[in-house]
Amino acid sequence: MSNPFFDHPILNSPYDCPVKHWGQVEAVETAIWLTEVAPQSRHGKRVLDHLAAANRDANPELMRLALKLATGAGKTTVMAMLIAWQTINAVRRPGSKSFTRGFLICAPGLTIKDRLRVLQPNDPDSYYKDRELLPGDLLDDMSRAKIVITNYHAFKMRERIEISRGGRQLLQGRTGDELKTLESEGQMLQRVMPDLMGMKNILVINDEAHHCYREKPKDADDEDLKGDDRKEAEKNNEAARLWISGLEAVNRKLGTTRVIDLSATPFFLRGSGYAEGTLFPWAMSDFSLMDAIECGIVKLPRVPVAENIPGNEMPMFRNLWENISKDMPKKGRGQSEDLDPLKLPTRLQTALQALYGHYEKTFKLWEAKGIKVPPCFIVVCQNTAISKLVYDFVSGFQRRNDDGTTTLENGRLPLFRNFDETTGNPLPRPNTLLIDSEQLEAGDALDDNFRSMAADEIERFRREIVERSGDARSGDHISDQELLREVMNTVGKPEQLGGAIRCVVSVSMLTEGWDANTVTHVLGIRAFGTQLLCEQVIGRALRRQSYELNEEGLFNVEYADVFGIPFDFTAKPVIAPPQPSRETVQVKAVRPERDALEIRFPRVEGYRVELPEERLIADFNDESILELSPDLVGPSITRNSGIIGEGVDMSLQHLGDMRPSTLVFQVTQRLLYTKWRDPGEEPRLYLFGQLKRITRQFLGERPIKALLDPYNPTGSTTHVRFNTSKPDRWETSSQSCHINWVILDSDWEGEFCRVAESHPKVRAYVKNHNLGLEVPYRYGSETRKYLLDFIVLVEDGHGPDDLLHLAVEIKGYRREDAKEKKSTMDTYWVPGVNHLGSYGRWAFAEFCEVYQIASDFKARVEGEFARMIESVAE
């Protein structure tokens, strides 16, 4: 059979084939074959029947066709080819129902919507002309196409009448029907696509179509999502419902010939009701990322494959979040507090420095080659608290003093600094950009939290607009979100607003829609639950900078170096085999009924010895050595490699050129800021001279002061919420425990719960399971953390407002490190927490010899518990 694409009349011309590569050819051929050839053959009808069945199950009101093309493979070009094929044939065959001149292009955000303007025939950069998709004599016919490009957010029904809440109540009255002021479907479509309202059989093209689906009702045995996963799934489903509901309205009012989905990852998302990562069953063409890499049309991603820490199953910087998540701020906590950027986990700082060291070499290489724009380093974060901390760490920030003045802390990565190193003044053009893309893509106004974070850079970009235009009022005509979106869209483009940006720190960003081709380094500081998300984020770095052929007629290899994203080049969608059903319960704080039983505790990360008059001395001995092992600070050498091509070592070698005096200064500064300053407290600069002489200290005199986690200093039973199907559990008394269940690790724990609930001096208790209470201690030269077993609130004669917090450690038998644990609790943790004075009184007790109990088990547990309580209550 002849090739249905190249035999088609719109491409029968003396011109050379305009198609760039076979992946695009395959996608367009598929759509043409299904429309023009398949209905004429028995085999083709079977394919169409399969497609129809897939749509009946998932999209009963629509007929969808998915074309899978890797990021950077030219989906926009494929869209233009599809529009040209349809338009030219519709003009020449006006009575045919297979072709149309009306097109609705739906995008997931304003960034992509702006970029897709090249699909308009009258655009100055129109692809039909610039990429020679059509011969010149057909361009006039192409101009008869009617194309509407929108983002799916526009499908949301809007208020037709602006009316206050009080005015609405007044008009409605006490017993009147609710006022109906929202748009109807017809009014919404008239607003979104007025140019198409008189047409029938619209062809819809979805860009990044994995966001568009109708979720399936949840099965009884489906696993419940929790925490951030659940919130992300709810957000995805809400967006998907809005998108597909809009398309269904178009079909009902105007009619659609077909919906063509284009996506690099047309998979169902987590929480959709389908197995996560399941390919859309209406996908008919696949040009994968591996195909794109092998063809050389995208950059080659290099990820960590080895490091100088033996024994790890996966390099630490391959899945960074797994190694630092416990030390990072949680979304929604401490937002009103000033978090300290200089307290980022050591392993995260090592990852930043290692990846930055290679970026610095790339930057100098580009500069030497005379490239007008810098390479771009992007950081993708879990939440706005983390993104702000990283942004301040790399670019600099103003620390607020008690007297209202501020002190500059310049960025720790010199090329990303936003402040002048000599004067300390803000640079007129920032090197680093802070973005919350979710807000920008929807077109909504920035919320107050992010507006305050980005206020400084917004003001600087406004000043630059004024300087470029010469009009003092030109910056007043553009909103904050439009301004930031313009900066983001022009990263890597010479002489434009974002052309000089070197680093982008982001939240909810770069999963799609960003077409900067200068990205060379990517750092992920978030959870990556699926290979789908890994591929989406890595895809932001894969657009080639140059398509020039070398002397061999091939593209020169371009690399993108990636940390923190556990991407697997060979991953395939996997559906887990069915498992026997088990009852699942949600373990949570019972609120508000049991709020009186809440237990709060400090989250200690270290200890400090406080001396009178703050006169510092050091007494060094053989143990006064801190060995900076890779296990403590992260690997100092990480090997990055792609599936093919050249590997590269990411190391801290660039820090080896630091002068000794600079090293002494920075170590002293870190000691001052991290060990001799409480959260929110100003640094004690008057101690700098003494601390400069004491860079490693070993102090053994009291009083001890516990150093709290600067991002999450206080833990609470209120925050416990997780699902489990573990069958061994104890349902707690509503009079004794804030949490509804205790998940048991052994039988004796159930007995411990029973006696705790019945003992007359116990007012509340909780098991330290997903509670977040960790005790740092040292075992030899190694820093470890262990989990206490229970916290018990005891009435020991001080009254109900001053209960004793009893930390309980269960000791069936004493392991080698048990002595160090007890010593840490007695010598550091308990005295340090009590010295803080803000977490009540604490004591420590060991519940011993459980494993030696053979007979009369209940009585022995109860007796040991009573003995333990009496010993601390005396």
PDB file of N, CA and C in Angstrom, residues 151-198:
ATOM      1  N   ASN A 151      -6.446  28.100  27.266  1.00  0.00           N
ATOM      2  CA  ASN A 151      -6.056  27.191  28.339  1.00  0.00           C
ATOM      3  C   ASN A 151      -7.325  26.676  29.000  1.00  0.00           C
ATOM      4  N   TYR A 152      -7.270  25.452  29.531  1.00  0.00           N
ATOM      5  CA  TYR A 152      -8.494  24.801  30.007  1.00  0.00           C
ATOM      6  C   TYR A 152      -9.159  25.563  31.148  1.00  0.00           C
ATOM      7  N   HIS A 153      -8.418  26.420  31.855  1.00  0.00           N
ATOM      8  CA  HIS A 153      -9.002  27.194  32.951  1.00  0.00           C
ATOM      9  C   HIS A 153     -10.153  28.070  32.462  1.00  0.00           C
ATOM     10  N   ALA A 154     -10.130  28.419  31.159  1.00  0.00           N
ATOM     11  CA  ALA A 154     -11.177  29.287  30.613  1.00  0.00           C
ATOM     12  C   ALA A 154     -12.534  28.605  30.610  1.00  0.00           C
ATOM     13  N   PHE A 155     -12.582  27.255  30.738  1.00  0.00           N
ATOM     14  CA  PHE A 155     -13.856  26.534  30.743  1.00  0.00           C
ATOM     15  C   PHE A 155     -14.621  26.709  32.054  1.00  0.00           C
ATOM     16  N   LYS A 156     -13.982  27.261  33.056  1.00  0.00           N
ATOM     17  CA  LYS A 156     -14.654  27.437  34.346  1.00  0.00           C
ATOM     18  C   LYS A 156     -15.739  28.507  34.216  1.00  0.00           C
ATOM     19  N   MET A 157     -16.946  28.168  34.671  1.00  0.00           N
ATOM     20  CA  MET A 157     -18.061  29.114  34.579  1.00  0.00           C
ATOM     21  C   MET A 157     -17.769  30.350  35.426  1.00  0.00           C
ATOM     22  N   ARG A 158     -18.009  31.519  34.849  1.00  0.00           N
ATOM     23  CA  ARG A 158     -17.738  32.768  35.550  1.00  0.00           C
ATOM     24  C   ARG A 158     -19.042  33.445  35.956  1.00  0.00           C
ATOM     25  N   GLU A 159     -18.928  34.343  36.909  1.00  0.00           N
ATOM     26  CA  GLU A 159     -20.079  35.138  37.324  1.00  0.00           C
ATOM     27  C   GLU A 159     -20.406  36.166  36.237  1.00  0.00           C
ATOM     28  N   ARG A 160     -21.687  36.220  35.873  1.00  0.00           N
ATOM     29  CA  ARG A 160     -22.113  37.213  34.877  1.00  0.00           C
ATOM     30  C   ARG A 160     -22.341  38.570  35.510  1.00  0.00           C
ATOM     31  N   ILE A 161     -22.626  38.578  36.814  1.00  0.00           N
ATOM     32  CA  ILE A 161     -22.906  39.829  37.514  1.00  0.00           C
ATOM     33  C   ILE A 161     -21.995  39.903  38.735  1.00  0.00           C
ATOM     34  N   GLU A 162     -21.224  40.956  38.845  1.00  0.00           N
ATOM     35  CA  GLU A 162     -20.391  41.158  40.017  1.00  0.00           C
ATOM     36  C   GLU A 162     -21.263  41.686  41.140  1.00  0.00           C
ATOM     37  N   ILE A 163     -21.439  40.892  42.178  1.00  0.00           N
ATOM     38  CA  ILE A 163     -22.315  41.280  43.270  1.00  0.00           C
ATOM     39  C   ILE A 163     -21.695  40.816  44.580  1.00  0.00           C
ATOM     40  N   SER A 164     -21.765  41.670  45.593  1.00  0.00           N
ATOM     41  CA  SER A 164     -21.169  41.341  46.875  1.00  0.00           C
ATOM     42  C   SER A 164     -21.985  40.270  47.582  1.00  0.00           C
ATOM     43  N   ARG A 165     -21.383  39.679  48.590  1.00  0.00           N
ATOM     44  CA  ARG A 165     -22.094  38.643  49.342  1.00  0.00           C
ATOM     45  C   ARG A 165     -23.325  39.223  50.038  1.00  0.00           C
ATOM     46  N   GLY A 166     -23.168  40.440  50.613  1.00  0.00           N
ATOM     47  CA  GLY A 166     -24.308  41.070  51.266  1.00  0.00           C
ATOM     48  C   GLY A 166     -25.402  41.429  50.286  1.00  0.00           C
ATOM     49  N   GLY A 167     -25.009  41.931  49.133  1.00  0.00           N
ATOM     50  CA  GLY A 167     -25.996  42.260  48.110  1.00  0.00           C
ATOM     51  C   GLY A 167     -26.731  41.039  47.612  1.00  0.00           C
ATOM     52  N   ARG A 168     -26.008  39.915  47.496  1.00  0.00           N
ATOM     53  CA  ARG A 168     -26.644  38.669  47.054  1.00  0.00           C
ATOM     54  C   ARG A 168     -27.701  38.223  48.073  1.00  0.00           C
ATOM     55  N   GLN A 169     -27.355  38.309  49.363  1.00  0.00           N
ATOM     56  CA  GLN A 169     -28.315  37.914  50.400  1.00  0.00           C
ATOM     57  C   GLN A 169     -29.526  38.828  50.412  1.00  0.00           C
ATOM     58  N   LEU A 170     -29.295  40.126  50.165  1.00  0.00           N
ATOM     59  CA  LEU A 170     -30.400  41.072  50.161  1.00  0.00           C
ATOM     60  C   LEU A 170     -31.360  40.785  49.012  1.00  0.00           C
ATOM     61  N   LEU A 171     -30.823  40.536  47.815  1.00  0.00           N
ATOM     62  CA  LEU A 171     -31.673  40.258  46.658  1.00  0.00           C
ATOM     63  C   LEU A 171     -32.386  38.915  46.785  1.00  0.00           C
ATOM     64  N   GLN A 172     -31.705  37.959  47.376  1.00  0.00           N
ATOM     65  CA  GLN A 172     -32.293  36.634  47.504  1.00  0.00           C
ATOM     66  C   GLN A 172     -33.377  36.594  48.572  1.00  0.00           C
ATOM     67  N   GLY A 173     -33.231  37.386  49.630  1.00  0.00           N
ATOM     68  CA  GLY A 173     -34.191  37.355  50.722  1.00  0.00           C
ATOM     69  C   GLY A 173     -33.973  36.136  51.604  1.00  0.00           C
ATOM     70  N   ARG A 174     -34.755  36.051  52.655  1.00  0.00           N
ATOM     71  CA  ARG A 174     -34.559  34.956  53.602  1.00  0.00           C
ATOM     72  C   ARG A 174     -35.036  33.621  53.050  1.00  0.00           C
ATOM     73  N   THR A 175     -36.088  33.639  52.249  1.00  0.00           N
ATOM     74  CA  THR A 175     -36.677  32.380  51.772  1.00  0.00           C
ATOM     75  C   THR A 175     -36.638  32.242  50.256  1.00  0.00           C
ATOM     76  N   GLY A 176     -36.020  33.193  49.579  1.00  0.00           N
ATOM     77  CA  GLY A 176     -36.017  33.149  48.121  1.00  0.00           C
ATOM     78  C   GLY A 176     -35.062  32.108  47.571  1.00  0.00           C
ATOM     79  N   ASP A 177     -35.263  31.761  46.284  1.00  0.00           N
ATOM     80  CA  ASP A 177     -34.368  30.821  45.621  1.00  0.00           C
ATOM     81  C   ASP A 177     -32.998  31.441  45.446  1.00  0.00           C
ATOM     82  N   GLU A 178     -31.973  30.578  45.400  1.00  0.00           N
ATOM     83  CA  GLU A 178     -30.605  31.055  45.218  1.00  0.00           C
ATOM     84  C   GLU A 178     -30.457  31.723  43.856  1.00  0.00           C
ATOM     85  N   LEU A 179     -29.813  32.889  43.857  1.00  0.00           N
ATOM     86  CA  LEU A 179     -29.636  33.617  42.604  1.00  0.00           C
ATOM     87  C   LEU A 179     -28.708  32.842  41.672  1.00  0.00           C
ATOM     88  N   LYS A 180     -29.088  32.740  40.406  1.00  0.00           N
ATOM     89  CA  LYS A 180     -28.279  32.050  39.410  1.00  0.00           C
ATOM     90  C   LYS A 180     -27.571  33.091  38.556  1.00  0.00           C
ATOM     91  N   THR A 181     -26.318  33.336  38.910  1.00  0.00           N
ATOM     92  CA  THR A 181     -25.557  34.380  38.217  1.00  0.00           C
ATOM     93  C   THR A 181     -24.383  33.814  37.429  1.00  0.00           C
ATOM     94  N   LEU A 182     -24.182  32.482  37.469  1.00  0.00           N
ATOM     95  CA  LEU A 182     -23.109  31.879  36.691  1.00  0.00           C
ATOM     96  C   LEU A 182     -23.492  31.786  35.221  1.00  0.00           C
ATOM     97  N   GLU A 183     -22.471  31.749  34.368  1.00  0.00           N
ATOM     98  CA  GLU A 183     -22.699  31.569  32.945  1.00  0.00           C
ATOM     99  C   GLU A 183     -23.384  30.229  32.670  1.00  0.00           C
ATOM    100  N   SER A 184     -24.127  30.167  31.585  1.00  0.00           N
ATOM    101  CA  SER A 184     -24.583  28.887  31.056  1.00  0.00           C
ATOM    102  C   SER A 184     -23.477  28.312  30.178  1.00  0.00           C
ATOM    103  N   GLU A 185     -23.632  27.049  29.746  1.00  0.00           N
ATOM    104  CA  GLU A 185     -22.639  26.459  28.847  1.00  0.00           C
ATOM    105  C   GLU A 185     -22.483  27.278  27.583  1.00  0.00           C
ATOM    106  N   GLY A 186     -23.610  27.699  27.008  1.00  0.00           N
ATOM    107  CA  GLY A 186     -23.552  28.478  25.773  1.00  0.00           C
ATOM    108  C   GLY A 186     -22.833  29.795  25.965  1.00  0.00           C
ATOM    109  N   GLN A 187     -23.101  30.474  27.085  1.00  0.00           N
ATOM    110  CA  GLN A 187     -22.427  31.747  27.347  1.00  0.00           C
ATOM    111  C   GLN A 187     -20.937  31.550  27.573  1.00  0.00           C
ATOM    112  N   MET A 188     -20.578  30.465  28.248  1.00  0.00           N
ATOM    113  CA  MET A 188     -19.161  30.173  28.452  1.00  0.00           C
ATOM    114  C   MET A 188     -18.466  29.944  27.118  1.00  0.00           C
ATOM    115  N   LEU A 189     -19.081  29.157  26.229  1.00  0.00           N
ATOM    116  CA  LEU A 189     -18.466  28.883  24.931  1.00  0.00           C
ATOM    117  C   LEU A 189     -18.387  30.145  24.083  1.00  0.00           C
ATOM    118  N   GLN A 190     -19.388  31.005  24.184  1.00  0.00           N
ATOM    119  CA  GLN A 190     -19.366  32.266  23.439  1.00  0.00           C
ATOM    120  C   GLN A 190     -18.186  33.122  23.883  1.00  0.00           C
ATOM    121  N   ARG A 191     -17.870  33.077  25.184  1.00  0.00           N
ATOM    122  CA  ARG A 191     -16.724  33.843  25.690  1.00  0.00           C
ATOM    123  C   ARG A 191     -15.404  33.216  25.272  1.00  0.00           C
ATOM    124  N   VAL A 192     -15.298  31.882  25.352  1.00  0.00           N
ATOM    125  CA  VAL A 192     -14.024  31.200  25.109  1.00  0.00           C
ATOM    126  C   VAL A 192     -13.695  31.115  23.623  1.00  0.00           C
ATOM    127  N   MET A 193     -14.684  30.818  22.782  1.00  0.00           N
ATOM    128  CA  MET A 193     -14.419  30.531  21.370  1.00  0.00           C
ATOM    129  C   MET A 193     -15.451  31.205  20.463  1.00  0.00           C
ATOM    130  N   PRO A 194     -15.551  32.527  20.497  1.00  0.00           N
ATOM    131  CA  PRO A 194     -16.576  33.210  19.687  1.00  0.00           C
ATOM    132  C   PRO A 194     -16.422  32.975  18.189  1.00  0.00           C
ATOM    133  N   ASP A 195     -15.183  32.818  17.717  1.00  0.00           N
ATOM    134  CA  ASP A 195     -14.961  32.654  16.275  1.00  0.00           C
ATOM    135  C   ASP A 195     -15.463  31.315  15.749  1.00  0.00           C
ATOM    136  N   LEU A 196     -15.726  30.369  16.660  1.00  0.00           N
ATOM    137  CA  LEU A 196     -16.152  29.035  16.229  1.00  0.00           C
ATOM    138  C   LEU A 196     -17.642  28.793  16.441  1.00  0.00           C
ATOM    139  N   MET A 197     -18.359  29.791  16.946  1.00  0.00           N
ATOM    140  CA  MET A 197     -19.738  29.537  17.352  1.00  0.00           C
ATOM    141  C   MET A 197     -20.661  29.204  16.186  1.00  0.00           C
ATOM    142  N   GLY A 198     -20.337  29.647  14.996  1.00  0.00           N
ATOM    143  CA  GLY A 198     -21.205  29.353  13.857  1.00  0.00           C
ATOM    144  C   GLY A 198     -20.818  28.099  13.108  1.00  0.00           C
TER     145      GLY A 198
END
